[in-house]
Amino acid sequence: MRITAMVSPRDRDIVIVAKGLSKTSLDSEPFPLRPVPRTAIRAWMDMSFRFCYDPEGEYFTVLSSFVAIYGDELGDTCLCHFDYERNKADGYPEAHIQVYGQSPVLDAWGGPLLERGLHRLHFPAGHRRFRWCLEDVIEFVIAERMVDAKPNWKDVIEPGRKKFHQMQLKAAIRRDIDTAIKYLEGEGYTVTPPEK
């Protein structure tokens, strides 16, 4: 599988990363996941990430991310998708999961929620700094036996997840240095401000 990175022609400050990108199309393409032997389960994943620099222009950051699990290669039958959209303007959580299917609860409630459907509900999936990552989605499809995992798969995804968590922690500290200092001082460290 080949993942491509391209500068957005509409906004030169944004880089898009996905499978299937070309000079003529910025649409991502689903790709097959390793099927579970002797089952009817066939799954495809689609993913797309948009990056930009943070407001200070210092760090490359995720502007939005999308990872979906499909039951067909065209992406017509979706099981769920994991989304993140920085500064989401419609009132829904920036990091969320949307699930496709039927819900007896929505059927019983009726009204606007039933009309919208289960797949339109945005289940929160962590704060901007502590949200889901691609490795979490990979673990999900393996743990739920939607794909056939290779031996030692955890050893392969864990370094990426750890690096993501470390980067997010650093970003959280940059945005709330006072809490980090208070914690370190509470643990017995002496924190000396940098000379100006």
mmCIF file of C-alpha atoms in Angstrom, residues 35-193:
data_model
loop_
_atom_site.group_PDB
_atom_site.id
_atom_site.type_symbol
_atom_site.label_atom_id
_atom_site.label_comp_id
_atom_site.label_asym_id
_atom_site.label_seq_id
_atom_site.Cartn_x
_atom_site.Cartn_y
_atom_site.Cartn_z
ATOM 1 C CA PRO A 35 -8.741 -11.064 6.068
ATOM 2 C CA VAL A 36 -9.500 -13.473 8.887
ATOM 3 C CA PRO A 37 -9.067 -17.031 7.531
ATOM 4 C CA ARG A 38 -12.188 -19.179 7.186
ATOM 5 C CA THR A 39 -14.612 -16.309 7.846
ATOM 6 C CA ALA A 40 -16.746 -14.065 5.695
ATOM 7 C CA ILE A 41 -15.140 -10.987 7.246
ATOM 8 C CA ARG A 42 -13.536 -8.711 4.691
ATOM 9 C CA ALA A 43 -12.648 -5.231 5.855
ATOM 10 C CA TRP A 44 -11.210 -2.124 4.245
ATOM 11 C CA MET A 45 -9.726 0.938 5.898
ATOM 12 C CA ASP A 46 -9.708 4.484 4.624
ATOM 13 C CA MET A 47 -7.659 7.234 6.207
ATOM 14 C CA SER A 48 -6.880 10.836 5.527
ATOM 15 C CA PHE A 49 -4.878 13.333 7.556
ATOM 16 C CA ARG A 50 -4.490 17.092 7.050
ATOM 17 C CA PHE A 51 -1.534 18.857 8.653
ATOM 18 C CA CYS A 52 -0.593 22.495 9.167
ATOM 19 C CA TYR A 53 1.655 24.503 11.458
ATOM 20 C CA ASP A 54 0.433 25.501 14.912
ATOM 21 C CA PRO A 55 -0.603 29.148 15.485
ATOM 22 C CA GLU A 56 2.993 30.054 16.381
ATOM 23 C CA GLY A 57 4.274 28.504 13.144
ATOM 24 C CA GLU A 58 6.668 26.310 15.112
ATOM 25 C CA TYR A 59 5.194 22.790 15.231
ATOM 26 C CA PHE A 60 3.569 20.675 12.517
ATOM 27 C CA THR A 61 0.154 19.675 13.851
ATOM 28 C CA VAL A 62 -2.903 17.674 12.814
ATOM 29 C CA LEU A 63 -5.682 19.873 11.477
ATOM 30 C CA SER A 64 -8.019 16.921 10.861
ATOM 31 C CA SER A 65 -7.907 13.152 10.659
ATOM 32 C CA PHE A 66 -10.334 10.518 9.442
ATOM 33 C CA VAL A 67 -10.067 6.736 9.693
ATOM 34 C CA ALA A 68 -12.970 4.544 8.566
ATOM 35 C CA ILE A 69 -13.639 0.821 8.583
ATOM 36 C CA TYR A 70 -15.711 -0.443 5.629
ATOM 37 C CA GLY A 71 -17.239 -3.746 4.606
ATOM 38 C CA ASP A 72 -16.577 -3.171 0.918
ATOM 39 C CA GLU A 73 -13.767 -1.885 -1.260
ATOM 40 C CA LEU A 74 -15.740 1.112 -2.564
ATOM 41 C CA GLY A 75 -16.481 2.423 0.929
ATOM 42 C CA ASP A 76 -20.258 2.191 0.512
ATOM 43 C CA THR A 77 -20.886 0.151 3.685
ATOM 44 C CA CYS A 78 -19.306 1.772 6.726
ATOM 45 C CA LEU A 79 -18.998 0.159 10.154
ATOM 46 C CA CYS A 80 -17.588 3.233 11.883
ATOM 47 C CA HIS A 81 -15.220 6.132 11.501
ATOM 48 C CA PHE A 82 -12.889 7.920 13.864
ATOM 49 C CA ASP A 83 -12.651 11.673 13.341
ATOM 50 C CA TYR A 84 -10.675 14.607 14.621
ATOM 51 C CA GLU A 85 -11.245 18.166 13.479
ATOM 52 C CA ARG A 86 -9.337 20.986 15.192
ATOM 53 C CA ASN A 87 -11.589 23.887 16.200
ATOM 54 C CA LYS A 88 -14.720 22.052 15.053
ATOM 55 C CA ALA A 89 -17.289 24.790 14.516
ATOM 56 C CA ASP A 90 -20.579 22.865 14.688
ATOM 57 C CA GLY A 91 -20.607 22.208 18.434
ATOM 58 C CA TYR A 92 -19.687 18.520 18.234
ATOM 59 C CA PRO A 93 -16.547 17.165 19.948
ATOM 60 C CA GLU A 94 -13.310 17.696 18.011
ATOM 61 C CA ALA A 95 -12.372 14.029 18.512
ATOM 62 C CA HIS A 96 -15.261 11.627 18.030
ATOM 63 C CA ILE A 97 -16.397 8.259 16.695
ATOM 64 C CA GLN A 98 -19.452 7.653 14.516
ATOM 65 C CA VAL A 99 -21.019 4.184 14.318
ATOM 66 C CA TYR A 100 -23.329 2.843 11.591
ATOM 67 C CA GLY A 101 -26.161 0.470 12.420
ATOM 68 C CA GLN A 102 -29.529 0.157 14.082
ATOM 69 C CA SER A 103 -30.322 1.163 17.652
ATOM 70 C CA PRO A 104 -33.384 -0.113 19.551
ATOM 71 C CA VAL A 105 -32.964 2.883 21.871
ATOM 72 C CA LEU A 106 -33.213 5.372 18.998
ATOM 73 C CA ASP A 107 -36.185 3.402 17.639
ATOM 74 C CA ALA A 108 -37.942 3.744 21.012
ATOM 75 C CA TRP A 109 -37.087 7.422 21.371
ATOM 76 C CA GLY A 110 -38.133 8.305 17.834
ATOM 77 C CA GLY A 111 -38.144 11.961 16.852
ATOM 78 C CA PRO A 112 -35.131 13.939 15.668
ATOM 79 C CA LEU A 113 -32.500 11.487 16.950
ATOM 80 C CA LEU A 114 -34.094 8.584 15.078
ATOM 81 C CA GLU A 115 -34.432 10.711 11.950
ATOM 82 C CA ARG A 116 -30.741 11.606 12.123
ATOM 83 C CA GLY A 117 -29.722 7.993 12.671
ATOM 84 C CA LEU A 118 -27.088 6.316 14.804
ATOM 85 C CA HIS A 119 -24.314 7.194 12.340
ATOM 86 C CA ARG A 120 -24.920 10.901 12.906
ATOM 87 C CA LEU A 121 -24.219 10.731 16.648
ATOM 88 C CA HIS A 122 -20.748 12.001 17.557
ATOM 89 C CA PHE A 123 -19.429 9.866 20.428
ATOM 90 C CA PRO A 124 -16.626 11.826 22.158
ATOM 91 C CA ALA A 125 -13.210 10.196 21.831
ATOM 92 C CA GLY A 126 -10.953 12.242 24.065
ATOM 93 C CA HIS A 127 -9.753 15.810 24.219
ATOM 94 C CA ARG A 128 -7.675 17.463 21.509
ATOM 95 C CA ARG A 129 -4.469 16.523 23.303
ATOM 96 C CA PHE A 130 -5.549 13.062 24.443
ATOM 97 C CA ARG A 131 -7.559 11.692 21.544
ATOM 98 C CA TRP A 132 -7.528 8.450 19.602
ATOM 99 C CA CYS A 133 -4.629 7.713 17.277
ATOM 100 C CA LEU A 134 -4.220 5.409 14.277
ATOM 101 C CA GLU A 135 -2.652 2.724 16.466
ATOM 102 C CA ASP A 136 -5.854 2.650 18.557
ATOM 103 C CA VAL A 137 -7.903 1.936 15.428
ATOM 104 C CA ILE A 138 -5.483 -0.803 14.401
ATOM 105 C CA GLU A 139 -5.808 -2.365 17.858
ATOM 106 C CA PHE A 140 -9.614 -2.126 17.567
ATOM 107 C CA VAL A 141 -9.827 -4.089 14.298
ATOM 108 C CA ILE A 142 -7.414 -6.718 15.627
ATOM 109 C CA ALA A 143 -9.006 -7.073 19.084
ATOM 110 C CA GLU A 144 -12.468 -7.409 17.530
ATOM 111 C CA ARG A 145 -11.099 -10.029 15.090
ATOM 112 C CA MET A 146 -11.995 -8.090 11.973
ATOM 113 C CA VAL A 147 -8.517 -8.736 10.603
ATOM 114 C CA ASP A 148 -5.909 -11.452 10.920
ATOM 115 C CA ALA A 149 -3.036 -9.993 12.914
ATOM 116 C CA LYS A 150 0.572 -10.890 12.379
ATOM 117 C CA PRO A 151 2.526 -12.198 15.368
ATOM 118 C CA ASN A 152 3.907 -9.495 17.646
ATOM 119 C CA TRP A 153 1.564 -6.847 16.229
ATOM 120 C CA LYS A 154 1.464 -5.070 19.602
ATOM 121 C CA ASP A 155 5.248 -4.681 19.534
ATOM 122 C CA VAL A 156 4.911 -3.002 16.129
ATOM 123 C CA ILE A 157 2.193 -0.469 16.971
ATOM 124 C CA GLU A 158 3.211 0.394 20.524
ATOM 125 C CA PRO A 159 6.238 2.593 19.666
ATOM 126 C CA GLY A 160 4.066 4.742 17.360
ATOM 127 C CA ARG A 161 1.356 5.097 19.998
ATOM 128 C CA LYS A 162 3.949 5.974 22.651
ATOM 129 C CA LYS A 163 5.506 8.617 20.379
ATOM 130 C CA PHE A 164 2.051 10.092 19.675
ATOM 131 C CA HIS A 165 1.255 10.244 23.409
ATOM 132 C CA GLN A 166 4.615 11.875 24.142
ATOM 133 C CA MET A 167 4.061 14.521 21.444
ATOM 134 C CA GLN A 168 0.569 15.208 22.775
ATOM 135 C CA LEU A 169 1.874 15.496 26.322
ATOM 136 C CA LYS A 170 4.527 17.977 25.183
ATOM 137 C CA ALA A 171 1.839 20.004 23.408
ATOM 138 C CA ALA A 172 -0.333 19.957 26.545
ATOM 139 C CA ILE A 173 2.603 21.122 28.653
ATOM 140 C CA ARG A 174 3.390 23.959 26.192
ATOM 141 C CA ARG A 175 -0.212 25.160 26.579
ATOM 142 C CA ASP A 176 -0.275 24.786 30.392
ATOM 143 C CA ILE A 177 3.281 25.168 31.673
ATOM 144 C CA ASP A 178 2.094 26.306 35.132
ATOM 145 C CA THR A 179 0.428 22.952 35.845
ATOM 146 C CA ALA A 180 3.567 21.094 34.723
ATOM 147 C CA ILE A 181 5.745 23.248 37.008
ATOM 148 C CA LYS A 182 3.402 22.726 39.983
ATOM 149 C CA TYR A 183 3.447 18.972 39.413
ATOM 150 C CA LEU A 184 7.247 18.798 39.180
ATOM 151 C CA GLU A 185 7.689 20.970 42.273
ATOM 152 C CA GLY A 186 5.168 18.770 44.100
ATOM 153 C CA GLU A 187 7.377 15.791 43.222
ATOM 154 C CA GLY A 188 10.418 17.521 44.731
ATOM 155 C CA TYR A 189 11.998 18.975 41.596
ATOM 156 C CA THR A 190 13.345 22.503 41.478
ATOM 157 C CA VAL A 191 12.170 24.294 38.370
ATOM 158 C CA THR A 192 14.251 27.269 37.287
ATOM 159 C CA PRO A 193 12.789 29.588 34.659
#
